[in-house]
Every structure is written in structure tokens, then in C-alpha cells.
Coordinates of C-alpha atoms in Angstrom, one line a residue:
M7 CA 10.4 -5.9 -26.8
S8 CA 8.6 -3.1 -28.6
A9 CA 8.7 0.5 -27.3
L10 CA 6.3 1.3 -24.5
W11 CA 5.0 4.4 -26.3
T12 CA 5.8 6.0 -29.7
S13 CA 5.3 9.8 -30.2
A14 CA 2.6 9.0 -32.6
D15 CA 0.8 6.8 -29.9
I16 CA 1.1 9.6 -27.3
A17 CA -0.3 12.2 -29.7
A18 CA -3.2 10.0 -30.5
A19 CA -3.9 9.2 -26.9
T20 CA -3.6 12.8 -25.6
G21 CA -4.9 14.8 -28.7
G22 CA -1.5 16.5 -28.7
T23 CA 1.0 17.3 -31.5
A24 CA 4.4 15.6 -31.8
S25 CA 7.4 17.8 -32.6
A26 CA 9.4 14.8 -33.8
A27 CA 9.3 11.1 -33.9
F28 CA 10.4 9.4 -30.8
E29 CA 10.0 6.2 -28.7
V30 CA 10.1 5.8 -24.9
S31 CA 10.5 2.8 -22.7
G32 CA 9.1 4.3 -19.4
V33 CA 7.0 7.2 -18.1
A34 CA 7.8 9.6 -15.1
F35 CA 6.4 13.0 -13.9
D36 CA 9.1 13.5 -11.2
S37 CA 12.3 14.6 -12.9
R38 CA 14.3 12.9 -10.2
E39 CA 13.0 9.5 -11.3
V40 CA 13.6 9.9 -15.0
G41 CA 15.8 7.2 -16.5
K42 CA 17.3 6.6 -19.9
G43 CA 14.6 6.3 -22.5
D44 CA 11.7 7.7 -20.4
L45 CA 8.9 10.0 -21.3
F46 CA 8.9 13.0 -18.9
I47 CA 5.5 14.6 -18.3
A48 CA 5.9 18.2 -17.2
M49 CA 3.0 18.6 -14.6
K50 CA 2.0 21.9 -13.2
G51 CA 1.4 21.8 -9.5
E52 CA 0.5 24.3 -6.7
A53 CA 4.2 24.6 -5.7
T54 CA 6.1 24.2 -8.9
D55 CA 6.0 23.8 -12.6
G56 CA 7.5 20.6 -14.2
H57 CA 8.5 22.6 -17.3
R58 CA 11.4 24.0 -15.2
F59 CA 12.9 20.6 -15.1
V60 CA 12.6 19.5 -18.7
D61 CA 16.3 20.2 -19.6
G62 CA 17.3 18.2 -16.4
A63 CA 15.1 15.3 -17.4
F64 CA 16.7 15.1 -20.9
A65 CA 20.1 15.4 -19.3
Q66 CA 19.2 12.3 -17.3
G67 CA 18.3 10.4 -20.4
A68 CA 14.6 11.3 -21.2
A69 CA 13.7 10.4 -24.8
G70 CA 10.6 12.6 -25.0
A71 CA 8.3 14.8 -23.1
I72 CA 4.7 15.8 -22.7
V73 CA 4.5 19.6 -22.4
S74 CA 2.0 22.4 -22.5
T75 CA 4.7 24.9 -23.7
P76 CA 7.1 24.1 -26.5
V77 CA 10.6 23.1 -25.5
A78 CA 13.9 22.5 -27.4
H79 CA 13.5 18.7 -27.1
P80 CA 11.4 16.1 -28.7
H81 CA 7.9 16.4 -27.2
V82 CA 4.3 16.2 -27.6
L83 CA 2.4 19.5 -27.1
V84 CA -0.9 19.4 -25.3
P85 CA -3.1 22.1 -23.6
D86 CA -3.0 20.4 -20.2
T87 CA -0.3 17.9 -19.1
T88 CA -2.4 16.6 -16.2
A89 CA -5.3 15.8 -18.5
A90 CA -2.7 14.3 -20.9
L91 CA -1.4 11.9 -18.2
E92 CA -4.9 10.7 -17.4
A93 CA -5.6 10.2 -21.2
L94 CA -2.4 8.2 -21.5
G95 CA -3.4 6.0 -18.7
I96 CA -6.9 5.4 -20.1
A97 CA -5.4 4.6 -23.5
S98 CA -3.0 2.1 -21.9
R99 CA -5.8 0.3 -20.2
A100 CA -7.7 0.2 -23.4
R101 CA -5.0 -1.3 -25.5
T102 CA -4.2 -4.3 -23.1
A103 CA -5.9 -7.7 -22.9
A104 CA -4.5 -8.0 -19.3
T105 CA -6.7 -9.3 -16.5
V106 CA -6.7 -6.4 -14.0
A107 CA -7.2 -6.3 -10.3
G108 CA -8.0 -3.1 -8.3
V109 CA -7.0 -3.0 -4.6
T110 CA -8.2 -0.7 -1.9
G111 CA -8.7 -0.7 1.8
S112 CA -7.9 1.3 5.0
V113 CA -5.3 -1.2 6.0
G114 CA -3.0 -3.5 4.0
K115 CA -3.7 -2.3 0.4
T116 CA 0.0 -1.7 -0.6
S117 CA 1.2 -5.0 1.1
T118 CA -1.7 -6.9 -0.5
K119 CA -1.0 -5.4 -3.9
E120 CA 2.6 -6.4 -3.7
A121 CA 1.8 -9.9 -2.5
L122 CA -0.8 -10.3 -5.3
A123 CA 1.6 -9.3 -8.0
A124 CA 4.2 -11.6 -6.7
A125 CA 1.6 -14.4 -6.4
L126 CA 0.5 -13.9 -10.1
A127 CA 4.1 -13.6 -11.3
R128 CA 5.4 -16.9 -9.7
A129 CA 3.8 -19.1 -12.3
N130 CA 5.4 -17.2 -15.2
K131 CA 2.3 -17.1 -17.2
G132 CA 3.1 -13.7 -18.7
P133 CA 4.3 -10.3 -17.6
V134 CA 2.8 -8.8 -14.4
H135 CA 2.5 -5.1 -14.0
R136 CA 1.7 -3.3 -10.7
S137 CA 1.6 0.1 -9.2
V138 CA 5.0 1.0 -7.7
K139 CA 5.3 2.5 -4.2
S140 CA 2.0 3.9 -3.1
Y141 CA 1.1 5.5 -6.4
N142 CA -2.6 5.3 -5.6
N143 CA -4.1 8.8 -6.2
H144 CA -5.4 11.0 -9.0
T145 CA -1.9 11.2 -10.5
G146 CA -0.3 8.0 -9.3
V147 CA -3.1 5.7 -10.8
P148 CA -2.8 7.1 -14.4
L149 CA 0.9 7.1 -14.2
S150 CA 0.8 3.4 -13.2
L151 CA -1.5 2.7 -16.0
A152 CA 0.6 4.6 -18.4
R153 CA 3.6 2.5 -17.5
M154 CA 1.8 -0.8 -18.3
P155 CA 3.2 -2.6 -21.4
A156 CA 0.5 -3.6 -23.9
E157 CA 1.6 -7.2 -23.6
T158 CA 0.9 -7.4 -19.8
R159 CA -0.9 -10.6 -18.7
F160 CA -1.9 -9.4 -15.2
G161 CA -2.2 -5.9 -13.8
V162 CA -2.6 -5.0 -10.2
F163 CA -3.4 -1.4 -9.2
E164 CA -3.8 0.2 -5.9
M165 CA -6.4 2.9 -5.2
G166 CA -6.5 5.2 -2.2
M167 CA -8.5 8.2 -1.2
N168 CA -8.9 11.0 1.3
H169 CA -12.5 12.0 0.3
S170 CA -15.6 10.3 -1.1
G171 CA -15.8 10.2 -4.9
E172 CA -12.1 9.8 -5.4
I173 CA -12.0 6.0 -5.7
A174 CA -15.0 6.2 -8.1
A175 CA -12.9 8.2 -10.5
L176 CA -9.9 6.0 -10.2
T177 CA -11.7 2.7 -10.6
R178 CA -13.3 3.9 -13.8
M179 CA -9.8 4.4 -15.2
V180 CA -8.5 1.1 -14.0
R181 CA -11.6 -0.9 -15.1
P182 CA -10.7 -3.9 -12.9
H183 CA -11.9 -7.5 -13.6
V184 CA -11.4 -8.1 -9.9
A185 CA -12.0 -5.4 -7.2
L186 CA -10.7 -6.1 -3.7
V187 CA -11.3 -4.3 -0.4
T188 CA -8.6 -5.4 2.2
A189 CA -10.0 -4.1 5.5
L190 CA -11.7 -1.1 7.0
A191 CA -10.4 1.1 9.7
P192 CA -10.8 4.7 10.9
A193 CA -8.2 6.2 8.4
H194 CA -9.3 9.6 7.0
I195 CA -12.3 9.6 9.3
E196 CA -11.8 13.3 9.8
N197 CA -12.8 13.8 6.2
L198 CA -15.4 11.0 5.8
G199 CA -17.2 11.5 9.2
S200 CA -17.9 7.9 10.1
M201 CA -17.0 4.3 9.5
E202 CA -20.0 4.0 7.3
G203 CA -18.6 6.8 5.2
I204 CA -15.3 5.0 5.0
A205 CA -17.0 1.8 3.9
D206 CA -19.0 3.7 1.3
A207 CA -15.9 5.4 0.0
K208 CA -14.0 2.2 -0.3
G209 CA -17.0 0.4 -1.9
E210 CA -16.8 2.9 -4.9
I211 CA -14.2 0.6 -6.3
F212 CA -16.9 -1.8 -7.4
A213 CA -18.4 0.8 -9.7
G214 CA -15.5 0.3 -12.2
L215 CA -15.8 -3.4 -12.5
E216 CA -15.8 -4.8 -16.0
P217 CA -18.7 -6.9 -17.1
G218 CA -18.5 -10.3 -15.4
G219 CA -16.2 -9.0 -12.8
T220 CA -15.7 -10.2 -9.2
A221 CA -15.9 -8.2 -6.0
I222 CA -13.8 -9.5 -3.1
I223 CA -14.9 -8.3 0.4
P224 CA -13.7 -8.9 3.9
F225 CA -16.1 -11.2 5.7
D226 CA -15.2 -10.3 9.3
T227 CA -15.8 -6.6 9.1
P228 CA -19.1 -5.3 10.6
Y229 CA -19.6 -3.4 7.4
R230 CA -19.6 -6.5 5.2
D231 CA -23.2 -6.2 4.2
R232 CA -22.7 -2.5 3.4
L233 CA -19.9 -3.5 1.0
I234 CA -21.8 -6.3 -0.5
A235 CA -24.7 -3.9 -1.2
A236 CA -22.3 -1.6 -2.9
A237 CA -20.9 -4.4 -5.0
K238 CA -24.2 -6.1 -6.1
P239 CA -25.2 -3.6 -8.8
H240 CA -21.7 -4.0 -10.5
A241 CA -20.3 -7.4 -9.7
A242 CA -21.2 -10.7 -11.4
K243 CA -19.7 -12.5 -8.5
I244 CA -19.0 -11.6 -4.9
V245 CA -16.4 -13.5 -2.9
T246 CA -15.8 -13.0 0.9
F247 CA -12.5 -13.8 2.7
G248 CA -11.8 -14.1 6.4
R249 CA -11.5 -16.3 9.4
G250 CA -15.2 -16.6 10.3
E251 CA -17.3 -19.5 9.4
G252 CA -19.3 -18.7 6.2
A253 CA -16.5 -16.8 4.4
D254 CA -16.1 -18.2 0.9
V255 CA -12.3 -18.0 1.4
R256 CA -11.3 -18.9 4.9
A257 CA -8.4 -20.2 7.0
R258 CA -9.4 -23.6 8.4
D259 CA -6.2 -23.8 10.4
V260 CA -3.5 -21.3 11.3
V261 CA -0.2 -22.5 12.9
Q262 CA 2.4 -20.1 14.0
L263 CA 5.9 -21.4 13.1
D264 CA 9.4 -20.2 14.2
A265 CA 9.6 -18.3 10.9
G266 CA 6.2 -17.3 9.6
T267 CA 2.7 -18.9 9.6
M268 CA 1.3 -22.1 8.1
V269 CA -2.2 -21.6 6.7
A270 CA -4.7 -24.3 5.7
A271 CA -7.1 -22.4 3.4
V272 CA -10.5 -23.4 2.0
L273 CA -11.6 -21.8 -1.3
P274 CA -14.5 -22.5 -3.6
G275 CA -13.8 -26.0 -5.1
V276 CA -10.3 -26.3 -3.6
E277 CA -8.3 -26.6 -0.4
L278 CA -4.5 -25.8 -0.1
C279 CA -1.9 -25.4 2.5
F280 CA 0.9 -22.8 2.3
T281 CA 3.5 -21.1 4.5
L282 CA 3.3 -17.3 4.9
S283 CA 6.6 -15.6 5.5
Q284 CA 5.3 -12.5 7.1
P285 CA 4.1 -12.8 10.8
G286 CA 0.8 -11.6 12.3
D287 CA -2.9 -12.3 12.0
H288 CA -3.3 -9.3 9.6
W289 CA -1.0 -11.0 7.1
V290 CA -3.2 -14.1 7.3
S291 CA -6.1 -11.9 6.3
N292 CA -4.0 -10.4 3.5
A293 CA -3.0 -13.8 2.2
L294 CA -6.7 -15.0 2.1
A295 CA -7.5 -11.9 0.0
V296 CA -4.6 -12.6 -2.3
M297 CA -5.7 -16.2 -2.8
A298 CA -9.3 -15.1 -3.5
A299 CA -7.9 -12.7 -6.1
V300 CA -5.6 -15.2 -7.7
Q301 CA -8.5 -17.7 -8.1
A302 CA -10.8 -15.0 -9.6
M303 CA -8.1 -14.0 -12.0
G304 CA -7.4 -17.4 -13.3
G305 CA -3.9 -17.6 -11.6
D306 CA -2.1 -20.5 -10.3
L307 CA -2.9 -21.1 -6.6
A308 CA -0.1 -23.5 -6.0
A309 CA 2.5 -21.0 -7.3
A310 CA 0.8 -18.2 -5.3
G311 CA 1.3 -20.2 -2.1
L312 CA 5.0 -20.5 -2.9
A313 CA 5.2 -16.7 -3.5
L314 CA 3.7 -15.9 -0.2
G315 CA 6.3 -18.1 1.5
D316 CA 9.1 -16.0 -0.1
L317 CA 7.6 -12.5 0.5
E318 CA 9.9 -10.0 2.2
G319 CA 8.6 -7.1 4.2
L320 CA 8.3 -3.7 2.5
T321 CA 10.1 -0.6 3.6
G322 CA 7.8 1.1 6.0
R323 CA 5.4 -1.8 6.0
G324 CA 7.0 -4.6 7.9
A325 CA 10.6 -4.8 6.8
R326 CA 12.8 -6.3 9.4
H327 CA 16.4 -5.3 10.1
K328 CA 19.0 -6.7 12.3
I329 CA 20.9 -3.6 13.7
A330 CA 24.1 -3.4 15.5
V331 CA 23.7 -2.3 19.2
E332 CA 25.7 -2.4 22.3
G333 CA 26.6 -6.1 23.0
G334 CA 25.3 -7.5 19.8
T335 CA 22.2 -7.1 17.6
A336 CA 18.6 -6.1 17.9
L337 CA 15.5 -6.6 15.7
L338 CA 14.1 -3.5 14.2
V339 CA 10.6 -3.8 12.6
D340 CA 9.8 -0.9 10.2
E341 CA 6.2 0.0 10.1
S342 CA 6.9 3.7 9.8
Y343 CA 4.9 4.4 6.6
N344 CA 1.5 4.8 8.0
A345 CA -0.8 4.0 11.0
N346 CA -4.3 3.8 12.2
S347 CA -5.8 2.2 15.3
A348 CA -6.4 -1.3 13.5
S349 CA -2.8 -1.4 12.0
M350 CA -1.3 -0.2 15.3
A351 CA -3.0 -3.1 17.2
A352 CA -2.1 -5.7 14.6
T353 CA 1.6 -4.8 14.5
L354 CA 1.8 -4.5 18.3
A355 CA 0.5 -8.1 18.5
V356 CA 3.4 -9.0 16.1
L357 CA 5.8 -7.3 18.5
G358 CA 4.3 -9.1 21.5
A359 CA 5.0 -12.5 19.8
E360 CA 8.7 -11.7 19.2
P361 CA 11.0 -13.5 21.5
A362 CA 13.2 -10.7 22.9
A363 CA 14.9 -9.5 26.0
R364 CA 13.0 -6.3 25.8
R365 CA 10.1 -5.1 23.6
I366 CA 10.3 -1.4 22.7
A367 CA 7.4 0.3 20.9
V368 CA 8.1 3.6 19.1
L369 CA 4.7 4.9 18.2
G370 CA 4.0 8.1 16.3
E371 CA 0.7 9.9 16.4
M372 CA -2.1 8.9 14.0
R373 CA -3.2 11.7 11.7
E374 CA -6.6 12.7 10.1
L375 CA -8.7 11.3 12.9
G376 CA -10.6 14.6 13.6
A377 CA -12.8 14.5 16.7
N378 CA -12.1 10.8 17.2
S379 CA -8.3 11.4 17.7
E380 CA -8.2 11.4 21.5
A381 CA -10.2 8.3 21.9
L382 CA -8.5 6.3 19.2
H383 CA -5.1 7.1 20.7
R384 CA -6.2 6.3 24.1
V385 CA -7.5 2.8 23.2
L386 CA -4.1 1.9 22.1
A387 CA -3.2 1.3 25.7
E388 CA -4.8 -2.1 25.6
P389 CA -2.8 -3.6 22.7
V390 CA 0.4 -1.9 24.1
I391 CA -0.1 -3.7 27.5
A392 CA -1.2 -7.0 25.8
A393 CA 2.0 -7.0 23.7
K394 CA 4.0 -6.9 27.1
V395 CA 5.9 -3.7 25.9
D396 CA 8.7 -2.8 28.2
F397 CA 9.2 0.7 26.9
A398 CA 6.9 2.9 25.0
L399 CA 8.4 5.8 23.2
L400 CA 5.5 8.0 22.0
V401 CA 6.0 10.7 19.3
G402 CA 3.9 13.7 18.6
A403 CA 1.3 15.9 20.5
G404 CA -1.5 13.5 19.4
M405 CA 0.0 10.8 21.6
A406 CA -0.7 12.6 24.9
P407 CA -3.9 10.6 25.6
L408 CA -2.0 7.3 25.2
A409 CA 0.8 8.5 27.4
H410 CA -1.8 9.3 30.1
A411 CA -3.4 5.9 29.7
L412 CA -0.1 4.1 30.0
S413 CA 1.0 6.0 33.1
G414 CA 1.9 3.6 35.9
K415 CA 1.4 0.6 33.7
V416 CA 4.3 0.7 31.1
E417 CA 7.5 2.7 31.2
T418 CA 6.8 5.6 28.8
L419 CA 8.6 8.6 27.3
H420 CA 6.5 11.2 25.3
V421 CA 8.6 13.4 22.9
A422 CA 7.7 16.0 20.5
D423 CA 9.1 14.7 17.2
A424 CA 11.1 12.1 15.3
S425 CA 14.4 13.9 15.9
A426 CA 13.8 13.7 19.7
A427 CA 12.7 10.1 19.4
L428 CA 16.0 9.1 17.7
D429 CA 18.0 11.0 20.4
A430 CA 16.1 9.1 23.1
L431 CA 16.2 5.7 21.5
R432 CA 19.7 5.3 20.1
P433 CA 21.6 5.2 23.5
M434 CA 19.1 2.9 25.2
L435 CA 19.2 0.0 22.7
R436 CA 20.8 -3.3 23.8
A437 CA 21.4 -6.8 22.3
D438 CA 18.3 -8.9 21.8
D439 CA 15.8 -6.0 21.9
A440 CA 12.9 -6.1 19.6
I441 CA 11.8 -2.5 18.4
L442 CA 8.7 -1.7 16.6
I443 CA 8.6 1.7 14.9
K444 CA 5.2 2.7 13.6
G445 CA 3.3 6.0 13.0
S446 CA 1.7 8.1 10.3
N447 CA 4.1 8.9 7.6
A448 CA 4.1 12.7 8.2
V449 CA 5.5 12.1 11.6
G450 CA 8.8 11.2 9.9
L451 CA 9.7 8.0 11.8
G452 CA 11.0 6.6 8.5
R453 CA 14.1 8.8 9.3
V454 CA 14.6 7.0 12.6
V455 CA 14.5 3.7 10.8
A456 CA 17.0 4.9 8.2
S457 CA 19.4 6.3 10.8
L458 CA 19.3 3.1 12.9
A459 CA 19.3 0.5 10.0
G460 CA 21.8 2.3 7.8
G461 CA 24.5 -0.2 6.8
N462 CA 22.7 -3.1 8.6
D463 CA 21.0 -6.1 7.1

């Protein structure tokens, strides 16, 4: 396979000057992630300057760098390395003939992105490239684009935001043929003011659609028509997905199995049945969105169904661990990466369906809810009770309203932080418990998962 980038290509894309001829096989801006043959982009941030780590990057095997100050290694010199990263991403998108999907949403965008990439790859019709981790912001998106090989057949890129206007800028870089909104929930409502503001911000993804492109929209949201209105000026075709009658892609039947879910789906011109490995109604919705995108991108629906049956949970987003506890093993469900009221309710429902001696919910506070925080934490009492939770361990000051709402209804302990949660949780676990751990990433519950699951399956 040819090099991902040559120094001449990088110089042409960025308007920079190459100090020497070199080729690279990857791109990174975090020196800790640099591997052999990579291009290191020395970014200047508020807290540090990537130029401090150039020597270390080359010690780890970097083959070249983009810098704004000359260094004693092969490099391309540019005025602004952040602008150069964006230019490299734009050049990467321009040189490929790949069919590209853009994915956004308040809930499920990373899981759906991973599932869509796996579904497209299953038929082996050419290389599939995707954003890694949650690289979905103003630096993560151009980095993901810059890493895309020219011969890519399908590209899948995640786009996130904290404020209005951010997705509009990202989607114009990605230029998707298919733009997908997974679901809407009150994430970042502190910055966007209302659910209508969130819908408008997510709807910005349609502005980047290529001519003839398809917009894929959740049918069951009350903001469906608002999203459709945002898509109409840009999309040649609008496809809805969901459980409700009238959705273009819908689940005719859903049957819960001992391991996973069987879904009979109806799509334009075709019906198919597949087994979904991941539990929960939210994953049925994700799967319908994936199938809509696969069809719109010209992928293989049968192969996509097989891929959905083999999906494993992602770290922080549904990964399941059997952990050693007193008397045997317990199930640990890792949803520690992020949380809002919709995803909390969805994963609590999954916990409620687990056969277990006890159901334990470790719930971290939800961030960036602004004036809505107290109410949105309090309403979690209903899904906690519906899930027949035996013990609720609540983490962070923001969980006080939920602790009050659960008083006298569910055994509850409210602690200040993740360390206190781990101290309280570890000695109480017993064989056949099912433990859900979920909260906003900043709460740090991933450390609780890592401590409990270390060395376990």
C-alpha cells in the first residue's frame, strides 16, 4: 500500500515548506499516540505547546512533523499548525472517492458510528475508515479525515458539539453523502438553551451534504419536523427511522432473546430479519439508523445484519465484564463515558431486564444541564424504580435531587466522588449481582470500572 502522505503532498495541502523528503503512514497530534512512521502535528494549545514534544515523537518512531518553528527532524514548516491540520483533513476528503457518512446526535453517536463502520466492512467491498474514539470536535474531525487513506471505499465520521455553529463547520469539512442524526436529548442544554436549540444545532449536519445526499432522521422524536425542515434545503432524499408507524425504516417486530434482540425490519423496498447482540430498546433504534445508512450508502444489508449480531460493547458505552466477587462472579455494565437523562433511562431499562440476585446502579451526576439540572436529575427516580434497582449509589453533588426523590423507595447512598464510590462499592459486591455504572465522563466513573474489571473478562 502506498504511503498515507508524502512530504510533498503535505506541503501542497497546507501551503507549507518541506525540509526534506519523507513519507508517513499515520497522523497524530498527541505525542503519546505516535507510532512508527507517523506524522506528528505539533499543536499549540492553551495549556501546552506540541513543539515541546517533537523530539519525543521522533524517538517513538515519527517519520515527519508539521511545525510552525523549524526543528532538527524532517518536517513541513507552516505558519499555524492548527490551520494546517484542518487543511490536511480537507485535502484528504478532496482526494478520495469514498462514500462518506456523517453521524451526530445527543445519544448514541459513537456507538452508531462504530456499528455502521462494522456493518459496511462486513461485506469486504473495500476499505472502511472511521473516526476513532470520540474524535468528533474541531481537532478530532480533521485528524480523522487526515488519517483516511485515499483508496477508502466508505468513510464514517462522528461530529459533536457544545455550542451552535460547531457542527456546521465540521460537516463542511466532512462533506457527507449521508448525514445521520441518532437521537435528541438534553445534553449541553446549558449552552443551547432549549431542546429546540439542540435540534437546530444537530440539524446543522445537513448543511454539508454533497449534492444528491441523504438525510437520516429519527422518526419518534417530537423534533422530527424541525429536523426535516433543516434537511430539506440540502438533502435530495430524507429517510426516517424508528418504531412508529410511518417511519421509512422501522421495526415491525422486536423479540428479546436470552442473548440479544431479534429485529424484523422494514426498509424501502426490502424487509430483513437480524439479531442484535447489544441489549436494550436504544440499540434497536441505533440498529435501524445503521440499516438506513447502509442502504443509503449502497452497502450490503444482509452483511450488515450479520455484523450487528457480532458487535461487542464499547469501553464506557455498554461493555460488559464478568468480575470476580465474593462467592463467584458478577456482571458489570460499563456506561461510564457519558450520560444524559435519555441515556440514563435507556441503560437503567437494560439493567432492569438483567436476571440478577441484586441490581446495583452506580449513577454519576449529569453535567452541562444548567437550570434544568435539578429537574432532570430528579426525574431519574422513575426509571430507577422501574428497573427494580436494589441499591443506588449516587455520585456527585448534582445527584442530590435524585437521592431525595428515592428516599424511602430504594436503598440509596450518596457520595461525593468516584473514589468514595469505589470504596463503598467494592466490599458490598456479591455473586450474581448486576452492576450498572453510568455518569458524565468528568465524574471519573471510568476509574471505578477499570479498578473492578482489571484482570477480568
